[in-house]
Coordinates of C-alpha atoms in Angstrom, one line a residue:
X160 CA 74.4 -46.3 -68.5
X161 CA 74.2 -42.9 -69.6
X162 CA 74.0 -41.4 -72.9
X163 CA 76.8 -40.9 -75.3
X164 CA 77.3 -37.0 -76.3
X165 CA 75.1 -35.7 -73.1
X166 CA 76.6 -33.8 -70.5
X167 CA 75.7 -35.5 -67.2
X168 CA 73.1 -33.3 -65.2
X169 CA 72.2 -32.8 -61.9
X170 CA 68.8 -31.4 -62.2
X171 CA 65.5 -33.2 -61.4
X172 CA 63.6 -35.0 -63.4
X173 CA 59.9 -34.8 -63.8
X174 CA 57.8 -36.7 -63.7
X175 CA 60.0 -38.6 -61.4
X176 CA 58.5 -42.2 -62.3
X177 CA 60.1 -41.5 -65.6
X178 CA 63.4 -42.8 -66.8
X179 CA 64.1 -42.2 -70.2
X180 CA 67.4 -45.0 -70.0
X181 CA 64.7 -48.3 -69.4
X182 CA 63.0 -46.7 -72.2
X183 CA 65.8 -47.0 -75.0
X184 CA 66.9 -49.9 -76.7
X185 CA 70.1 -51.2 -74.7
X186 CA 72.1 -51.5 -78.0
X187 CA 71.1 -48.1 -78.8
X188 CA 72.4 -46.7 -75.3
X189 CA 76.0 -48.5 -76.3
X190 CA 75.9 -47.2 -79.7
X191 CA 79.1 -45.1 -80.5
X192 CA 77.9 -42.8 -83.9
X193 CA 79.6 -42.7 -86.6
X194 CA 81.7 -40.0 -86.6
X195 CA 81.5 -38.0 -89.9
X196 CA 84.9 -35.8 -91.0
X197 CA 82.6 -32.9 -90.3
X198 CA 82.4 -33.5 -86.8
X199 CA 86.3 -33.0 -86.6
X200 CA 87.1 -29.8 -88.4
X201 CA 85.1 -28.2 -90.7
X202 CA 87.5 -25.2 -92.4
X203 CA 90.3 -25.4 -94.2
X204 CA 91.5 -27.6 -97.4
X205 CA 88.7 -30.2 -96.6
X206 CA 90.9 -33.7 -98.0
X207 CA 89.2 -35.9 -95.5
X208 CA 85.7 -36.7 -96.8
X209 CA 86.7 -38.0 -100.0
X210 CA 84.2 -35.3 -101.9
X211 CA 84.8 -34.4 -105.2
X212 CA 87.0 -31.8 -105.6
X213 CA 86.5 -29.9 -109.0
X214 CA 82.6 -30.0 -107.9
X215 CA 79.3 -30.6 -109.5
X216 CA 79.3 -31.4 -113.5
X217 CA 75.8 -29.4 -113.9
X218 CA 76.6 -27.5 -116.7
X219 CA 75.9 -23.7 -116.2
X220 CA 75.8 -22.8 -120.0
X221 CA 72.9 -25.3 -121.0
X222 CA 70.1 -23.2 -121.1
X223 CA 67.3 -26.2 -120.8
X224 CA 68.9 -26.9 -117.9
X225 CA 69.2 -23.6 -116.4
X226 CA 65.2 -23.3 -117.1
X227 CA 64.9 -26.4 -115.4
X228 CA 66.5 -24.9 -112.1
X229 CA 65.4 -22.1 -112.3
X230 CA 61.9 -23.2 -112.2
X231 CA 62.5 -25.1 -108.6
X232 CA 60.8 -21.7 -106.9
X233 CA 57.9 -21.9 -109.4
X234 CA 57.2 -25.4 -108.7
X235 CA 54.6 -26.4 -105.8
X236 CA 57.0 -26.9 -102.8
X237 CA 53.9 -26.9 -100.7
X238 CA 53.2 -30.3 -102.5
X239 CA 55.1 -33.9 -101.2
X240 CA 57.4 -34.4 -104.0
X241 CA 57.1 -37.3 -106.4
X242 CA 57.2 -40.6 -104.7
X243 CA 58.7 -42.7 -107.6
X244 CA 60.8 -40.6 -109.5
X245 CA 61.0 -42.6 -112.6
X246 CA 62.7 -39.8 -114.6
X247 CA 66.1 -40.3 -112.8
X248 CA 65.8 -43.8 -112.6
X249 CA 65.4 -44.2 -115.9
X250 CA 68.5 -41.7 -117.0
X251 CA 70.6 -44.0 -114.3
X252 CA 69.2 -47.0 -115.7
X253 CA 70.6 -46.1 -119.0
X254 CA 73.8 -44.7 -117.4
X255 CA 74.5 -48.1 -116.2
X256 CA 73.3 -50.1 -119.2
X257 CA 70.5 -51.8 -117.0
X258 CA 67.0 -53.0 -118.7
X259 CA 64.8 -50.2 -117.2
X260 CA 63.8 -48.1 -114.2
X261 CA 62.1 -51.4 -112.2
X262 CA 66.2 -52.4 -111.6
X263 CA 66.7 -49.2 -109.5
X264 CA 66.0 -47.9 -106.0
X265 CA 66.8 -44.3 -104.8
X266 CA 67.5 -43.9 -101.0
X267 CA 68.6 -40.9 -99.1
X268 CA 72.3 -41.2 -99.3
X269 CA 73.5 -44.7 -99.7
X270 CA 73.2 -45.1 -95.7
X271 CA 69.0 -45.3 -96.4
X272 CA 69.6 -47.9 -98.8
X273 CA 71.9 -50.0 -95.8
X274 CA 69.6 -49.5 -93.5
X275 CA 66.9 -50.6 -95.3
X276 CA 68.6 -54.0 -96.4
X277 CA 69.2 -54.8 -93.2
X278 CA 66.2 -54.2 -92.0
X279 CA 64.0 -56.2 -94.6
X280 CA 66.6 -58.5 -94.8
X281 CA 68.0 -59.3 -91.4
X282 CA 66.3 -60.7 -88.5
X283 CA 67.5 -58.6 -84.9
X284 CA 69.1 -60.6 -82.6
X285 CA 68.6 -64.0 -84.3
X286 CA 70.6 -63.1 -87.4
X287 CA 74.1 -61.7 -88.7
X288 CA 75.8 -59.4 -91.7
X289 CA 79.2 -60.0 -92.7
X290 CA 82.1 -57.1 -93.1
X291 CA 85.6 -57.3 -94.6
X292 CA 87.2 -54.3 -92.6
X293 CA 88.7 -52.3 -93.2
X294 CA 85.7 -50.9 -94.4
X295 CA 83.0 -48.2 -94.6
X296 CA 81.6 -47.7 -90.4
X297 CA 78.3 -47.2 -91.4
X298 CA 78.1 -50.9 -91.7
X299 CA 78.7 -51.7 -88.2
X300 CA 76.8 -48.5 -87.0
X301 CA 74.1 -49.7 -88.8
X302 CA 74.1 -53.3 -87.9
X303 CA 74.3 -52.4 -83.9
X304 CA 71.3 -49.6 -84.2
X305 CA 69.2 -52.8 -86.0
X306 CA 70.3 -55.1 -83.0
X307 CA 72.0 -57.1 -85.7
X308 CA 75.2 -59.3 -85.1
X309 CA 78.3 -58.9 -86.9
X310 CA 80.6 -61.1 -88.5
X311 CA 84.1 -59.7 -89.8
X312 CA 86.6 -61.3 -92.3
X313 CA 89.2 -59.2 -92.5
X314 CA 90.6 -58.3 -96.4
X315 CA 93.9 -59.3 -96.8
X316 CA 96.2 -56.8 -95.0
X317 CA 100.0 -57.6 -95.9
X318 CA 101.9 -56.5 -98.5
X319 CA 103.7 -59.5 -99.9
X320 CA 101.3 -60.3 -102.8
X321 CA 101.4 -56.4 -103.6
X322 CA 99.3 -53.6 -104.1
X323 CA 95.3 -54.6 -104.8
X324 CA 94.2 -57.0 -107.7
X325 CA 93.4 -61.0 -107.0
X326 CA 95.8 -61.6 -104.1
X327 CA 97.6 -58.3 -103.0
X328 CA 96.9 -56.3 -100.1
X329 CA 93.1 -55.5 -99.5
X330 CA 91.9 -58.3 -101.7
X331 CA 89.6 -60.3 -100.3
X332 CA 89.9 -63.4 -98.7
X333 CA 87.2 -65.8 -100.5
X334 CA 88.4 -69.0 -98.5
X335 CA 88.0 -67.3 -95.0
X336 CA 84.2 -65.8 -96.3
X337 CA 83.1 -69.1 -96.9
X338 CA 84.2 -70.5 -93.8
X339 CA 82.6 -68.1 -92.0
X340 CA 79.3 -69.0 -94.3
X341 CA 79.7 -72.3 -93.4
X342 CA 80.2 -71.6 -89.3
X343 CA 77.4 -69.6 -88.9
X344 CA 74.1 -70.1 -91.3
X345 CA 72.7 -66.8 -89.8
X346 CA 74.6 -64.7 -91.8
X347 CA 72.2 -62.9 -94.7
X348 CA 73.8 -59.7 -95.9
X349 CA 77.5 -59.3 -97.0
X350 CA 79.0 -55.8 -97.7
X351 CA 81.4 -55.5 -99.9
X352 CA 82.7 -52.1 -100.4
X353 CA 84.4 -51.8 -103.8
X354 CA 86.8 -49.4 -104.6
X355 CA 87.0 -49.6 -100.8
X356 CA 86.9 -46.9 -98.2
X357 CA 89.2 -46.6 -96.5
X358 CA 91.2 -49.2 -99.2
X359 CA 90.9 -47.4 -102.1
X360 CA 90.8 -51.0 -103.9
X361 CA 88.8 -52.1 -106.4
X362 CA 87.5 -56.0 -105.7
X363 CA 87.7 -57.9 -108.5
X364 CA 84.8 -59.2 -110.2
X365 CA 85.7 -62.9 -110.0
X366 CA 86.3 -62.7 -106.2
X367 CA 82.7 -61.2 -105.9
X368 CA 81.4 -64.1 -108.5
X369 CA 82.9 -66.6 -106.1
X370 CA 80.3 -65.5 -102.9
X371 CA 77.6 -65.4 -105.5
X372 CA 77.8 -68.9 -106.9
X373 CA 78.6 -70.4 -103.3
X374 CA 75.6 -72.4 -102.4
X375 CA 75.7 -72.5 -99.0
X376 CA 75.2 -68.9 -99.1
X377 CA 71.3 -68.1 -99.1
X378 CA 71.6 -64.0 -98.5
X379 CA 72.5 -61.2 -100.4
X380 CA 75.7 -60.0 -101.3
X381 CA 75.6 -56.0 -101.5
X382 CA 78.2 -54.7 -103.4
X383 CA 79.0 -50.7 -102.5
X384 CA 80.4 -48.5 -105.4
X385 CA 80.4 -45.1 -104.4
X386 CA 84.4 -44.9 -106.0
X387 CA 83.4 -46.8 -109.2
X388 CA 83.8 -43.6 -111.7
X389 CA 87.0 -43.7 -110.4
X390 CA 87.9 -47.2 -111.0
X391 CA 88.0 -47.6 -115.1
X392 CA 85.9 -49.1 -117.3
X393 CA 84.9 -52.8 -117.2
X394 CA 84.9 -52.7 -113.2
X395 CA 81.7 -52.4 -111.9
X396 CA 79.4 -55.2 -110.4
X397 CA 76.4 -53.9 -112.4
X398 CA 77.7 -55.8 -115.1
X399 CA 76.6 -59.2 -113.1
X400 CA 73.3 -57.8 -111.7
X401 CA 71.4 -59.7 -115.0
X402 CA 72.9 -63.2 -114.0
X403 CA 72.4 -63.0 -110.2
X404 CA 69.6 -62.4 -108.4
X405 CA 71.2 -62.6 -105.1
X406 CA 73.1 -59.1 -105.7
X407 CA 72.7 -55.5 -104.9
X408 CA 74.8 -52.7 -106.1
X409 CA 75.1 -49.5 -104.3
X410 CA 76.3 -46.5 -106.0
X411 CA 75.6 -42.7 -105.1
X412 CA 75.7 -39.0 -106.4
X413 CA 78.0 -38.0 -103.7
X414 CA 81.4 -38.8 -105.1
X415 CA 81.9 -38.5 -108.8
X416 CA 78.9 -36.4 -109.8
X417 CA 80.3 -34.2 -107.0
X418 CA 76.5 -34.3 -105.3
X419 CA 77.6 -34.6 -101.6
X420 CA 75.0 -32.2 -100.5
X421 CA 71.4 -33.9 -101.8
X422 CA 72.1 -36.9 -100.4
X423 CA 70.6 -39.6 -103.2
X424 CA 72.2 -43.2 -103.0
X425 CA 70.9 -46.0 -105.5
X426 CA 70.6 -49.4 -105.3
X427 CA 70.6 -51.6 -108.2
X428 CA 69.3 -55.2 -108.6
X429 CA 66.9 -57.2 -110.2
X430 CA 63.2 -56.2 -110.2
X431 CA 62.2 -57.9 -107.2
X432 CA 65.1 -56.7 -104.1
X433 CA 64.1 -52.9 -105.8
X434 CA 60.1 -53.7 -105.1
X435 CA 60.5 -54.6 -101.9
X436 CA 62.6 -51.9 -100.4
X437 CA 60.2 -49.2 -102.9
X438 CA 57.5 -51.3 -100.6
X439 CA 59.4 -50.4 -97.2
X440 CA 60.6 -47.0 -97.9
X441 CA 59.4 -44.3 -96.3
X442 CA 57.2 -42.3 -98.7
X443 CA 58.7 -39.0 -100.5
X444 CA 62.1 -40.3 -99.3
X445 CA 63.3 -37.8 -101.8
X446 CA 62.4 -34.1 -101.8
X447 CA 61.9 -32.2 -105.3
X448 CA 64.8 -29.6 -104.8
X449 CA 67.2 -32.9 -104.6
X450 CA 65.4 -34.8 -107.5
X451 CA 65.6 -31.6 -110.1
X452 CA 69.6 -31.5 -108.7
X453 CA 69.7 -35.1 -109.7
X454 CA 67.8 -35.1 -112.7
X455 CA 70.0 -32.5 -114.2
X456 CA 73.4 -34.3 -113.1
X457 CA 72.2 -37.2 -115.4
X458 CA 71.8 -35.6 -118.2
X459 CA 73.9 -36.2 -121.3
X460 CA 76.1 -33.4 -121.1
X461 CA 76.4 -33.4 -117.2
X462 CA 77.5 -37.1 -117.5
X463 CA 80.2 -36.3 -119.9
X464 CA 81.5 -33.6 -117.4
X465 CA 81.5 -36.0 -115.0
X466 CA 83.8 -38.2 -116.8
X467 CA 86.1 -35.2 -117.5
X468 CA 86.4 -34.4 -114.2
X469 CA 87.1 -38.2 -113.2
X470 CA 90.0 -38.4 -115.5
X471 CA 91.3 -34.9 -114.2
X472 CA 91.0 -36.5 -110.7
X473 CA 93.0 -40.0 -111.5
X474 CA 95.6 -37.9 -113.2
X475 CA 96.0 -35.7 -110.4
X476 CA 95.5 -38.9 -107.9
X477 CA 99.2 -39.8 -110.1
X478 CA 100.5 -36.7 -109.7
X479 CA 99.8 -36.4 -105.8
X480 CA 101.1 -40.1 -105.2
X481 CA 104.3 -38.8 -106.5
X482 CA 104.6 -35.7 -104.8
X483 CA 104.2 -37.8 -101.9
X484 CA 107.0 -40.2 -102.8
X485 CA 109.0 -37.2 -103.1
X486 CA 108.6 -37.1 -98.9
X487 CA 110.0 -40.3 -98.1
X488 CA 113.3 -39.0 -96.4
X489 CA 111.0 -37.2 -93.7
X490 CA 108.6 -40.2 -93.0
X491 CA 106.4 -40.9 -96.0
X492 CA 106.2 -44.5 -96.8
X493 CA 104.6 -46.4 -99.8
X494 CA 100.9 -45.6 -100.4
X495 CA 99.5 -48.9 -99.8
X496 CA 96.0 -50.3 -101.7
X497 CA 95.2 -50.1 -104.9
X498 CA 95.0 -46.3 -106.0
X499 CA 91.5 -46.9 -107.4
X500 CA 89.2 -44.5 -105.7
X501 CA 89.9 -40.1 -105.4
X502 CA 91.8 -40.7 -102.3
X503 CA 95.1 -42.0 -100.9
X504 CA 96.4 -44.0 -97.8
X505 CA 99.6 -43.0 -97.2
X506 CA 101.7 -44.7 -93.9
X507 CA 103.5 -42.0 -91.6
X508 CA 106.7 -43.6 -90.6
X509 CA 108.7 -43.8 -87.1
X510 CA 111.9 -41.6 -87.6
X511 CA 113.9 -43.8 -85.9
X512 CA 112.0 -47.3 -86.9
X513 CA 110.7 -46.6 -90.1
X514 CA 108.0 -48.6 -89.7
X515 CA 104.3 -47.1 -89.9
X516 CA 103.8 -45.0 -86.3
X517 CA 100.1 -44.1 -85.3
X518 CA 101.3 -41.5 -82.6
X519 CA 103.4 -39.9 -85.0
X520 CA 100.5 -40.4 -88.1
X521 CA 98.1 -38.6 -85.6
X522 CA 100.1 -35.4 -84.6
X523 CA 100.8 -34.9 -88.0
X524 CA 97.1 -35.2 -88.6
X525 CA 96.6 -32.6 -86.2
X526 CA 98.6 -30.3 -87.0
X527 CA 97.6 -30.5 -90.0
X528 CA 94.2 -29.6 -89.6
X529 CA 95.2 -27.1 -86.2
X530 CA 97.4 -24.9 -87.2
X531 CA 98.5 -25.6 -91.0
X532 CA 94.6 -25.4 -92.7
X533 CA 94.7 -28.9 -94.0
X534 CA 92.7 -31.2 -92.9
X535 CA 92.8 -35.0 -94.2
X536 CA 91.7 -38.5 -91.8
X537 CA 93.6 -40.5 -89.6
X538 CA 93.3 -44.2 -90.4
X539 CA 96.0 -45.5 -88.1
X540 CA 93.3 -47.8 -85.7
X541 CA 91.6 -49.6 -88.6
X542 CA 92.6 -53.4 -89.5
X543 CA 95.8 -53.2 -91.6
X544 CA 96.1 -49.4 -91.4
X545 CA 98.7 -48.8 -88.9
X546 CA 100.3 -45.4 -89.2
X547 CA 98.5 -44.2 -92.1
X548 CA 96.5 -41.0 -93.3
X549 CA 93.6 -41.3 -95.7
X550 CA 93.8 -38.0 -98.2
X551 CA 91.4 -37.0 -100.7
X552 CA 93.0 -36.0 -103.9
X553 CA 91.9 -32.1 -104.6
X554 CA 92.5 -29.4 -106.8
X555 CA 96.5 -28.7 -108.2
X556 CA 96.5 -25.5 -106.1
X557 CA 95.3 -27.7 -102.9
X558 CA 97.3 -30.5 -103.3
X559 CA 100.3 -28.5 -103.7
X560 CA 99.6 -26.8 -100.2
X561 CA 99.0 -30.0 -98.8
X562 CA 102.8 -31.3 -99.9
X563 CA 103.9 -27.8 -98.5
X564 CA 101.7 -28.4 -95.4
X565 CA 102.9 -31.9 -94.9
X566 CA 106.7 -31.4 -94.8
X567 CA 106.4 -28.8 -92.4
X568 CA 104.7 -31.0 -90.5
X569 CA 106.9 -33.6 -90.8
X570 CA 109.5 -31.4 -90.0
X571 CA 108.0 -30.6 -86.5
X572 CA 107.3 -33.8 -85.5

């Protein structure tokens, strides 16, 4: 077996009684990485990661805040940073209306926080997680590097019901989750990913209610909200987190606080979960330049930004989906999902069929991102994504080149 992303080579090997492929973990050998948009194309109109768009929501004009940067240099990076960081857990702990700081966990990105579950929670080999694809890779990446089984209920993936809510497409499937439960006792960990990625669709509270009160469920249901600014009020998960122990939340500063770069997830649950991944982290998870970052993105006036800039986004999510409407003729079909995240799946239909076309979905895609300096994400190989494109919603100037971009495009191919 050789390993993925090395070019083979010829050349000796020393010492020669050393073979580095019976020293790695089998399922690490098989592992295919999860491929990140940045791996694909890094210039252009970037509407394939799902970032925010209109940026961070630091203000620049608050002076206590600009002391507060500004005094990064002056502080002693030659020192480990602050293990605990009970300053930002506390302003998210408030943010989310949670009792205190003891309810929240900060990870590197929200894939620490994964990886961490599953590895205080999940047995290798003997044990299982449950997915609902389509959903977030990291998931299964993760699973596979923790020699964990999987277990996947797919959402519901036709149309008939509709777009999102209790029983339209994306909306998940309680009956089949609990027979699944039921079939295999090994399961501890479900992920939920709400709104989801590459969905867009919010999963209702009471579908999520109905895993936690089933009995024969003993694990954890993780709950991952790194769309939830985008979703409305009244939406979130965190709202159950005081009735139901057997809950995690994931949220992150990477979407609407516009925060991509620093890399801090959060879990939230009750006090014990967060003591026992604080117990398992590694230490100083979380470097100072990051926490001052965060700190400041929290504050009172940064969080109403944030909200602004949320609102600007779902109108211009609106105004996108109709631009995109406006493309029919050429091969645009119905966006499918519920619309509740900062992005978009839109099918790419057959000219001839007009039914959702992956080889025609992934030209566009790359001429898109080759020769027309857009770049979005094909979706076309995912459960119940045939044909489609996933497209972050950006500024007004850059989804207006997109349209531009995309009937020319279409036009070609």
């Amino acid at each position: 077996m050789t390993i993925l992303g090395l070019a083979p080579s010829t050349a000796p090997i020393t010492p020669a009684h050393f073979d580095i492929e019976k020293v790695i973990r089998p399922n690490i050998l098989a592992l295919h990485p999860y491929r990140c948009a940045r791996d694909d194309y890094q210039e252009g109109i970037l509407l394939d990661a799902n970032e925010n768009a209109l940026g961070h929501s630091i203000p620049r004009s608050s002076n206590q805040i600009q002391q507060e940067l500004s005094s990064t240099l002056d502080t002693n990076l030659n020192r480990y940073p602050d293990p605990s960081h009970d300053g930002i857990k506390s302003r998210i702990a408030s943010l989310r209306s949670l009792p205190g700081k003891d309810h929240v966990f900060l990870g590197v990105g929200s894939d620490e926080v994964i990886d961490l579950l599953m590895r205080i929670c999940v047995v290798p080999v003997n044990e299982k997680i449950l997915i609902t694809p389509p959903t977030y890779g990291m998931y299964s990446i993760c699973a596979q590097v923790n020699d964990i089984g999987i277990v996947r209920c797919n959402l519901e993936l036709g149309g008939s019901e509709g777009e999102g809510g209790e029983h339209g497409r994306f909306s998940l499937l309680i009956d089949d989750i609990k027979a699944a439960i039921l079939a295999d006792p090994s399961i501890k960990l479900i992920f939920l990913c709400s709104p989801g990625n590459p969905t867009g669709t919010l999963i209702s509270l009471t579908a999520i209610k109905a895993i936690l009160d089933y009995e024969p469920f003993k694990g954890i249901v993780v709950v991952d909200e790194a769309y939830i600014d985008f979703a409305g009020e009244g939406t979130s998960a965190v709202s159950l987190i005081k009735d139901y122990a057997n809950l995690c939340v994931m949220q992150t500063l990477s979407k609407s606080f516009g925060l991509a770069a620093i890399r801090l997830g959060i879990a939230l649950a009750q006090p014990p979960l967060i003591q026992v991944l604080t117990n398992t982290k590694a230490p100083y998870n979380i470097s100072t330049p990051s926490a001052q970052l965060a700190l400041a993105a929290l504050s009172k006036e940064a969080v109403q930004n944030m909200r602004l800039k949320c609102q600007t986004l779902v109108e211009s999510r609106k105004q996108l989906q109709k631009s995109l409407e406006s493309l029919s003729a050429i091969g645009v079909g119905d966006i499918i999902g519920g619309n509740d995240a900062n992005f978009l799946m839109v099918p790419i239909l057959n000219k001839e069929t007009r039914l959702p076309d992956n080889a025609r979905a992934n030209a566009v895609y790359t001429e898109l991102a080759e020769n027309k300096g857009v770049v979005v994400r094909f979706r076309g190989k995912e459960a119940g994504c045939h044909g489609c494109l996933r497209i972050t919603v950006g500024t007004a100037e850059e989804n207006g080149t997109l349209i531009r971009q995309l009937q020319s495009a279409l036009n070609d191919y």
